[in-house]
Amino acid sequence: MAISSTLENLPLNQKSKDELYQLSETFNHMMERIETKYTETQRTLLPILKRH
């Protein structure tokens, strides 16, 4: 199961570059990194766990 199937990016208003925009951009980037690491971990651990 991918994390992205349950979470969505926060919409960003390109016209506004205020604190809320920056926070949303940071949050979206953080979630992308978490999903990437989650996928990498799954790819690494699943074969190991299936052997035991």
PDB file of N, CA and C in Angstrom:
ATOM      1  N   MET A   1       0.841  -1.181   0.000  1.00  0.00           N
ATOM      2  CA  MET A   1       0.000   0.000   0.000  1.00  0.00           C
ATOM      3  C   MET A   1       0.887   1.246   0.000  1.00  0.00           C
ATOM      4  N   ALA A   2       0.646   2.119  -0.905  1.00  0.00           N
ATOM      5  CA  ALA A   2       1.407   3.367  -0.959  1.00  0.00           C
ATOM      6  C   ALA A   2       0.783   4.391  -0.030  1.00  0.00           C
ATOM      7  N   ILE A   3       1.623   5.183   0.534  1.00  0.00           N
ATOM      8  CA  ILE A   3       1.134   6.238   1.412  1.00  0.00           C
ATOM      9  C   ILE A   3       0.287   7.227   0.629  1.00  0.00           C
ATOM     10  N   SER A   4       0.677   7.499  -0.615  1.00  0.00           N
ATOM     11  CA  SER A   4      -0.028   8.500  -1.417  1.00  0.00           C
ATOM     12  C   SER A   4      -1.480   8.121  -1.677  1.00  0.00           C
ATOM     13  N   SER A   5      -1.820   6.857  -1.538  1.00  0.00           N
ATOM     14  CA  SER A   5      -3.216   6.473  -1.747  1.00  0.00           C
ATOM     15  C   SER A   5      -4.112   6.985  -0.630  1.00  0.00           C
ATOM     16  N   THR A   6      -3.514   7.365   0.492  1.00  0.00           N
ATOM     17  CA  THR A   6      -4.326   7.866   1.600  1.00  0.00           C
ATOM     18  C   THR A   6      -4.087   9.341   1.898  1.00  0.00           C
ATOM     19  N   LEU A   7      -2.997   9.898   1.385  1.00  0.00           N
ATOM     20  CA  LEU A   7      -2.671  11.303   1.634  1.00  0.00           C
ATOM     21  C   LEU A   7      -2.595  12.082   0.332  1.00  0.00           C
ATOM     22  N   GLU A   8      -2.954  13.338   0.411  1.00  0.00           N
ATOM     23  CA  GLU A   8      -2.884  14.195  -0.760  1.00  0.00           C
ATOM     24  C   GLU A   8      -2.013  15.398  -0.440  1.00  0.00           C
ATOM     25  N   ASN A   9      -1.429  15.978  -1.484  1.00  0.00           N
ATOM     26  CA  ASN A   9      -0.675  17.217  -1.304  1.00  0.00           C
ATOM     27  C   ASN A   9      -1.633  18.352  -0.970  1.00  0.00           C
ATOM     28  N   LEU A  10      -1.129  19.303  -0.225  1.00  0.00           N
ATOM     29  CA  LEU A  10      -1.907  20.505   0.030  1.00  0.00           C
ATOM     30  C   LEU A  10      -1.879  21.365  -1.223  1.00  0.00           C
ATOM     31  N   PRO A  11      -3.031  21.922  -1.605  1.00  0.00           N
ATOM     32  CA  PRO A  11      -3.030  22.782  -2.790  1.00  0.00           C
ATOM     33  C   PRO A  11      -2.257  24.071  -2.529  1.00  0.00           C
ATOM     34  N   LEU A  12      -1.516  24.516  -3.533  1.00  0.00           N
ATOM     35  CA  LEU A  12      -0.717  25.731  -3.399  1.00  0.00           C
ATOM     36  C   LEU A  12      -1.239  26.798  -4.344  1.00  0.00           C
ATOM     37  N   ASN A  13      -1.372  27.994  -3.833  1.00  0.00           N
ATOM     38  CA  ASN A  13      -1.761  29.135  -4.649  1.00  0.00           C
ATOM     39  C   ASN A  13      -0.481  29.824  -5.111  1.00  0.00           C
ATOM     40  N   GLN A  14      -0.144  29.655  -6.380  1.00  0.00           N
ATOM     41  CA  GLN A  14       1.119  30.184  -6.910  1.00  0.00           C
ATOM     42  C   GLN A  14       1.203  31.707  -6.833  1.00  0.00           C
ATOM     43  N   LYS A  15       0.071  32.383  -6.780  1.00  0.00           N
ATOM     44  CA  LYS A  15       0.075  33.842  -6.731  1.00  0.00           C
ATOM     45  C   LYS A  15       0.547  34.361  -5.374  1.00  0.00           C
ATOM     46  N   SER A  16       0.361  33.544  -4.362  1.00  0.00           N
ATOM     47  CA  SER A  16       0.697  33.970  -3.010  1.00  0.00           C
ATOM     48  C   SER A  16       1.944  33.238  -2.530  1.00  0.00           C
ATOM     49  N   LYS A  17       2.891  33.959  -2.007  1.00  0.00           N
ATOM     50  CA  LYS A  17       4.113  33.339  -1.472  1.00  0.00           C
ATOM     51  C   LYS A  17       4.231  33.668   0.018  1.00  0.00           C
ATOM     52  N   ASP A  18       3.106  33.667   0.720  1.00  0.00           N
ATOM     53  CA  ASP A  18       3.103  34.000   2.139  1.00  0.00           C
ATOM     54  C   ASP A  18       3.526  32.803   2.990  1.00  0.00           C
ATOM     55  N   GLU A  19       3.389  32.942   4.290  1.00  0.00           N
ATOM     56  CA  GLU A  19       3.816  31.889   5.225  1.00  0.00           C
ATOM     57  C   GLU A  19       3.032  30.604   5.028  1.00  0.00           C
ATOM     58  N   LEU A  20       1.749  30.721   4.728  1.00  0.00           N
ATOM     59  CA  LEU A  20       0.933  29.525   4.518  1.00  0.00           C
ATOM     60  C   LEU A  20       1.392  28.770   3.271  1.00  0.00           C
ATOM     61  N   TYR A  21       1.720  29.493   2.235  1.00  0.00           N
ATOM     62  CA  TYR A  21       2.266  28.871   1.025  1.00  0.00           C
ATOM     63  C   TYR A  21       3.555  28.133   1.344  1.00  0.00           C
ATOM     64  N   GLN A  22       4.443  28.790   2.071  1.00  0.00           N
ATOM     65  CA  GLN A  22       5.724  28.170   2.409  1.00  0.00           C
ATOM     66  C   GLN A  22       5.525  26.935   3.283  1.00  0.00           C
ATOM     67  N   LEU A  23       4.600  27.019   4.224  1.00  0.00           N
ATOM     68  CA  LEU A  23       4.312  25.877   5.085  1.00  0.00           C
ATOM     69  C   LEU A  23       3.747  24.718   4.267  1.00  0.00           C
ATOM     70  N   SER A  24       2.838  25.015   3.360  1.00  0.00           N
ATOM     71  CA  SER A  24       2.258  23.976   2.504  1.00  0.00           C
ATOM     72  C   SER A  24       3.309  23.341   1.611  1.00  0.00           C
ATOM     73  N   GLU A  25       4.180  24.164   1.066  1.00  0.00           N
ATOM     74  CA  GLU A  25       5.257  23.660   0.210  1.00  0.00           C
ATOM     75  C   GLU A  25       6.192  22.748   1.008  1.00  0.00           C
ATOM     76  N   THR A  26       6.534  23.158   2.210  1.00  0.00           N
ATOM     77  CA  THR A  26       7.395  22.346   3.079  1.00  0.00           C
ATOM     78  C   THR A  26       6.715  21.036   3.444  1.00  0.00           C
ATOM     79  N   PHE A  27       5.444  21.104   3.774  1.00  0.00           N
ATOM     80  CA  PHE A  27       4.686  19.906   4.127  1.00  0.00           C
ATOM     81  C   PHE A  27       4.649  18.924   2.953  1.00  0.00           C
ATOM     82  N   ASN A  28       4.349  19.426   1.765  1.00  0.00           N
ATOM     83  CA  ASN A  28       4.285  18.566   0.581  1.00  0.00           C
ATOM     84  C   ASN A  28       5.635  17.902   0.307  1.00  0.00           C
ATOM     85  N   HIS A  29       6.693  18.667   0.434  1.00  0.00           N
ATOM     86  CA  HIS A  29       8.034  18.117   0.217  1.00  0.00           C
ATOM     87  C   HIS A  29       8.350  17.046   1.265  1.00  0.00           C
ATOM     88  N   MET A  30       7.993  17.301   2.508  1.00  0.00           N
ATOM     89  CA  MET A  30       8.220  16.340   3.579  1.00  0.00           C
ATOM     90  C   MET A  30       7.457  15.040   3.310  1.00  0.00           C
ATOM     91  N   MET A  31       6.205  15.158   2.869  1.00  0.00           N
ATOM     92  CA  MET A  31       5.406  13.965   2.595  1.00  0.00           C
ATOM     93  C   MET A  31       5.974  13.174   1.420  1.00  0.00           C
ATOM     94  N   GLU A  32       6.501  13.856   0.417  1.00  0.00           N
ATOM     95  CA  GLU A  32       7.139  13.161  -0.700  1.00  0.00           C
ATOM     96  C   GLU A  32       8.356  12.377  -0.227  1.00  0.00           C
ATOM     97  N   ARG A  33       9.138  12.980   0.654  1.00  0.00           N
ATOM     98  CA  ARG A  33      10.324  12.292   1.182  1.00  0.00           C
ATOM     99  C   ARG A  33       9.927  11.090   2.032  1.00  0.00           C
ATOM    100  N   ILE A  34       8.888  11.250   2.846  1.00  0.00           N
ATOM    101  CA  ILE A  34       8.424  10.134   3.682  1.00  0.00           C
ATOM    102  C   ILE A  34       7.949   8.989   2.802  1.00  0.00           C
ATOM    103  N   GLU A  35       7.193   9.305   1.763  1.00  0.00           N
ATOM    104  CA  GLU A  35       6.704   8.253   0.881  1.00  0.00           C
ATOM    105  C   GLU A  35       7.850   7.545   0.167  1.00  0.00           C
ATOM    106  N   THR A  36       8.847   8.298  -0.280  1.00  0.00           N
ATOM    107  CA  THR A  36      10.009   7.699  -0.941  1.00  0.00           C
ATOM    108  C   THR A  36      10.735   6.748   0.004  1.00  0.00           C
ATOM    109  N   LYS A  37      10.975   7.178   1.227  1.00  0.00           N
ATOM    110  CA  LYS A  37      11.674   6.328   2.200  1.00  0.00           C
ATOM    111  C   LYS A  37      10.838   5.116   2.573  1.00  0.00           C
ATOM    112  N   TYR A  38       9.536   5.295   2.699  1.00  0.00           N
ATOM    113  CA  TYR A  38       8.638   4.188   3.010  1.00  0.00           C
ATOM    114  C   TYR A  38       8.709   3.129   1.904  1.00  0.00           C
ATOM    115  N   THR A  39       8.659   3.581   0.655  1.00  0.00           N
ATOM    116  CA  THR A  39       8.729   2.669  -0.481  1.00  0.00           C
ATOM    117  C   THR A  39      10.068   1.948  -0.524  1.00  0.00           C
ATOM    118  N   GLU A  40      11.147   2.675  -0.295  1.00  0.00           N
ATOM    119  CA  GLU A  40      12.484   2.057  -0.279  1.00  0.00           C
ATOM    120  C   GLU A  40      12.584   1.014   0.829  1.00  0.00           C
ATOM    121  N   THR A  41      12.060   1.332   1.990  1.00  0.00           N
ATOM    122  CA  THR A  41      12.102   0.403   3.119  1.00  0.00           C
ATOM    123  C   THR A  41      11.281  -0.840   2.816  1.00  0.00           C
ATOM    124  N   GLN A  42      10.112  -0.646   2.239  1.00  0.00           N
ATOM    125  CA  GLN A  42       9.262  -1.783   1.884  1.00  0.00           C
ATOM    126  C   GLN A  42       9.975  -2.690   0.886  1.00  0.00           C
ATOM    127  N   ARG A  43      10.585  -2.081  -0.123  1.00  0.00           N
ATOM    128  CA  ARG A  43      11.292  -2.841  -1.150  1.00  0.00           C
ATOM    129  C   ARG A  43      12.454  -3.628  -0.545  1.00  0.00           C
ATOM    130  N   THR A  44      13.092  -3.079   0.476  1.00  0.00           N
ATOM    131  CA  THR A  44      14.238  -3.734   1.098  1.00  0.00           C
ATOM    132  C   THR A  44      13.802  -4.818   2.080  1.00  0.00           C
ATOM    133  N   LEU A  45      12.805  -4.516   2.897  1.00  0.00           N
ATOM    134  CA  LEU A  45      12.434  -5.437   3.973  1.00  0.00           C
ATOM    135  C   LEU A  45      11.486  -6.552   3.556  1.00  0.00           C
ATOM    136  N   LEU A  46      10.628  -6.331   2.610  1.00  0.00           N
ATOM    137  CA  LEU A  46       9.661  -7.352   2.237  1.00  0.00           C
ATOM    138  C   LEU A  46      10.302  -8.662   1.824  1.00  0.00           C
ATOM    139  N   PRO A  47      11.305  -8.652   0.954  1.00  0.00           N
ATOM    140  CA  PRO A  47      11.938  -9.933   0.597  1.00  0.00           C
ATOM    141  C   PRO A  47      12.559 -10.636   1.807  1.00  0.00           C
ATOM    142  N   ILE A  48      13.119  -9.875   2.713  1.00  0.00           N
ATOM    143  CA  ILE A  48      13.726 -10.463   3.911  1.00  0.00           C
ATOM    144  C   ILE A  48      12.658 -11.080   4.792  1.00  0.00           C
ATOM    145  N   LEU A  49      11.563 -10.370   4.993  1.00  0.00           N
ATOM    146  CA  LEU A  49      10.492 -10.860   5.853  1.00  0.00           C
ATOM    147  C   LEU A  49       9.784 -12.064   5.256  1.00  0.00           C
ATOM    148  N   LYS A  50       9.695 -12.136   3.945  1.00  0.00           N
ATOM    149  CA  LYS A  50       9.032 -13.265   3.295  1.00  0.00           C
ATOM    150  C   LYS A  50       9.836 -14.544   3.458  1.00  0.00           C
ATOM    151  N   ARG A  51      11.143 -14.426   3.640  1.00  0.00           N
ATOM    152  CA  ARG A  51      11.991 -15.614   3.807  1.00  0.00           C
ATOM    153  C   ARG A  51      11.808 -16.267   5.173  1.00  0.00           C
ATOM    154  N   HIS A  52      11.346 -15.493   6.141  1.00  0.00           N
ATOM    155  CA  HIS A  52      11.250 -16.027   7.523  1.00  0.00           C
ATOM    156  C   HIS A  52       9.858 -16.359   7.900  1.00  0.00           C
TER     157      HIS A  52
END
